[in-house]
PDB file of C-alpha atoms in Angstrom:
ATOM      1  CA  UNK G  20      91.534 100.368 113.139  1.00 49.00           C
ATOM      2  CA  UNK G  21      92.079  96.775 112.128  1.00 50.00           C
ATOM      3  CA  UNK G  22      89.341  95.026 110.206  1.00 51.00           C
ATOM      4  CA  UNK G  23      88.045  92.422 112.659  1.00 53.00           C
ATOM      5  CA  UNK G  24      87.941  89.796 109.918  1.00 52.00           C
ATOM      6  CA  UNK G  25      91.624  90.462 109.124  1.00 52.00           C
ATOM      7  CA  UNK G  26      92.599  90.080 112.804  1.00 53.00           C
ATOM      8  CA  UNK G  27      90.506  86.925 113.332  1.00 53.00           C
ATOM      9  CA  UNK G  28      90.116  85.085 110.038  1.00 55.00           C
ATOM     10  CA  UNK G  29      86.978  82.989 109.866  1.00 56.00           C
ATOM     11  CA  UNK G  30      85.572  80.898 107.059  1.00 55.00           C
ATOM     12  CA  UNK G  31      83.944  83.150 104.470  1.00 55.00           C
ATOM     13  CA  UNK G  32      80.626  82.359 102.881  1.00 64.00           C
ATOM     14  CA  UNK G  33      80.276  81.669  99.221  1.00 72.00           C
ATOM     15  CA  UNK G  34      80.422  84.960  97.328  1.00 79.00           C
ATOM     16  CA  UNK G  35      83.325  86.377  99.365  1.00 90.00           C
ATOM     17  CA  UNK G  36      85.317  89.032  97.537  1.00 93.00           C
ATOM     18  CA  UNK G  37      88.515  91.019  97.749  1.00 95.00           C
ATOM     19  CA  UNK G  38      88.375  94.771  98.390  1.00 96.00           C
ATOM     20  CA  UNK G  39      89.322  96.481  95.112  1.00 96.00           C
ATOM     21  CA  UNK G  40      91.761  99.393  94.963  1.00 97.00           C
ATOM     22  CA  UNK G  41      89.626 102.430  94.125  1.00 96.00           C
ATOM     23  CA  UNK G  42      92.270 104.937  95.247  1.00 94.00           C
ATOM     24  CA  UNK G  43      92.637 107.733  92.694  1.00 92.00           C
ATOM     25  CA  UNK G  44      89.286 107.065  91.049  1.00 93.00           C
ATOM     26  CA  UNK G  45      86.707 109.824  90.998  1.00 91.00           C
ATOM     27  CA  UNK G  46      84.369 109.382  93.997  1.00 89.00           C
ATOM     28  CA  UNK G  47      81.276 108.654  91.888  1.00 89.00           C
ATOM     29  CA  UNK G  48      83.068 105.946  89.881  1.00 93.00           C
ATOM     30  CA  UNK G  49      84.465 104.366  93.056  1.00 94.00           C
ATOM     31  CA  UNK G  50      81.030 104.244  94.712  1.00 93.00           C
ATOM     32  CA  UNK G  51      79.452 102.688  91.616  1.00 95.00           C
ATOM     33  CA  UNK G  52      82.181 100.039  91.512  1.00 97.00           C
ATOM     34  CA  UNK G  53      81.755  99.215  95.217  1.00 97.00           C
ATOM     35  CA  UNK G  54      77.954  99.105  94.974  1.00 97.00           C
ATOM     36  CA  UNK G  55      78.223  96.793  91.937  1.00 96.00           C
ATOM     37  CA  UNK G  56      80.080  94.338  94.195  1.00 95.00           C
ATOM     38  CA  UNK G  57      77.273  94.489  96.750  1.00 96.00           C
ATOM     39  CA  UNK G  58      79.195  96.613  99.242  1.00 97.00           C
ATOM     40  CA  UNK G  59      77.771  99.490 101.262  1.00 97.00           C
ATOM     41  CA  UNK G  60      79.628 102.812 101.254  1.00 95.00           C
ATOM     42  CA  UNK G  61      80.110 105.236 104.129  1.00 93.00           C
ATOM     43  CA  UNK G  62      82.034 108.495 103.755  1.00 84.00           C
ATOM     44  CA  UNK G  63      85.114 108.627 106.001  1.00 69.00           C
ATOM     45  CA  UNK G  64      84.341 112.036 107.507  1.00 60.00           C
ATOM     46  CA  UNK G  65      80.903 113.625 107.121  1.00 49.00           C
ATOM     47  CA  UNK G  66      79.010 114.475 103.984  1.00 51.00           C
ATOM     48  CA  UNK G  67      79.281 113.067 100.490  1.00 59.00           C
ATOM     49  CA  UNK G  68      82.636 113.098  98.747  1.00 62.00           C
ATOM     50  CA  UNK G  69      83.732 114.403  95.394  1.00 68.00           C
ATOM     51  CA  UNK G  70      87.085 114.455  93.676  1.00 81.00           C
ATOM     52  CA  UNK G  71      89.583 111.611  93.807  1.00 89.00           C
ATOM     53  CA  UNK G  72      89.443 108.845  96.418  1.00 91.00           C
ATOM     54  CA  UNK G  73      92.321 109.226  98.895  1.00 90.00           C
ATOM     55  CA  UNK G  74      91.830 105.858 100.590  1.00 92.00           C
ATOM     56  CA  UNK G  75      89.445 103.256 101.953  1.00 94.00           C
ATOM     57  CA  UNK G  76      88.879 101.215 105.068  1.00 94.00           C
ATOM     58  CA  UNK G  77      89.317  98.322 104.789  1.00 96.00           C
ATOM     59  CA  UNK G  78      92.399  98.546 102.595  1.00 95.00           C
ATOM     60  CA  UNK G  79      92.601  97.063  99.099  1.00 96.00           C
ATOM     61  CA  UNK G  80      93.018  93.309  99.214  1.00 95.00           C
ATOM     62  CA  UNK G  81      90.987  92.793 102.406  1.00 96.00           C
ATOM     63  CA  UNK G  82      88.478  89.948 102.345  1.00 95.00           C
ATOM     64  CA  UNK G  83      84.850  91.083 102.391  1.00 96.00           C
ATOM     65  CA  UNK G  84      81.387  89.704 101.904  1.00 95.00           C
ATOM     66  CA  UNK G  85      78.515  91.336 100.014  1.00 94.00           C
ATOM     67  CA  UNK G  86      76.703  93.710 102.378  1.00 95.00           C
ATOM     68  CA  UNK G  87      79.871  94.748 104.228  1.00 97.00           C
ATOM     69  CA  UNK G  88      80.460  98.491 104.653  1.00 96.00           C
ATOM     70  CA  UNK G  89      83.474 100.293 103.196  1.00 96.00           C
ATOM     71  CA  UNK G  90      84.564 103.728 104.426  1.00 94.00           C
ATOM     72  CA  UNK G  91      85.729 105.989 101.585  1.00 92.00           C
ATOM     73  CA  UNK G  92      87.862 109.133 101.992  1.00 89.00           C
ATOM     74  CA  UNK G  93      87.633 111.510  99.034  1.00 85.00           C
ATOM     75  CA  UNK G  94      89.547 114.688  98.200  1.00 75.00           C
ATOM     76  CA  UNK G  95      86.702 117.141  98.801  1.00 65.00           C
ATOM     77  CA  UNK G  96      83.653 116.801 101.028  1.00 53.00           C
ATOM     78  CA  UNK G  97      80.272 118.357 100.371  1.00 53.00           C
ATOM     79  CA  UNK G  98      78.334 119.455 103.433  1.00 50.00           C
TER      80      UNK G  98
END
């Protein structure tokens, strides 16, 4: 799925940020980093993830604003 903001760029508010690349980081470290930027985290499948991050949506480099939600896919899921 294409990030709507990427498909239809609109002026960003002050405080806009770029999605960091957390791929390969341990899931806990990645979530802490994303939360520190003011982003919300949702696990890409169901349950909480552990292990290394396999990818995110939106992709690294996407423009975001604090409060936006990032979907994280980790190596192992806890149910």
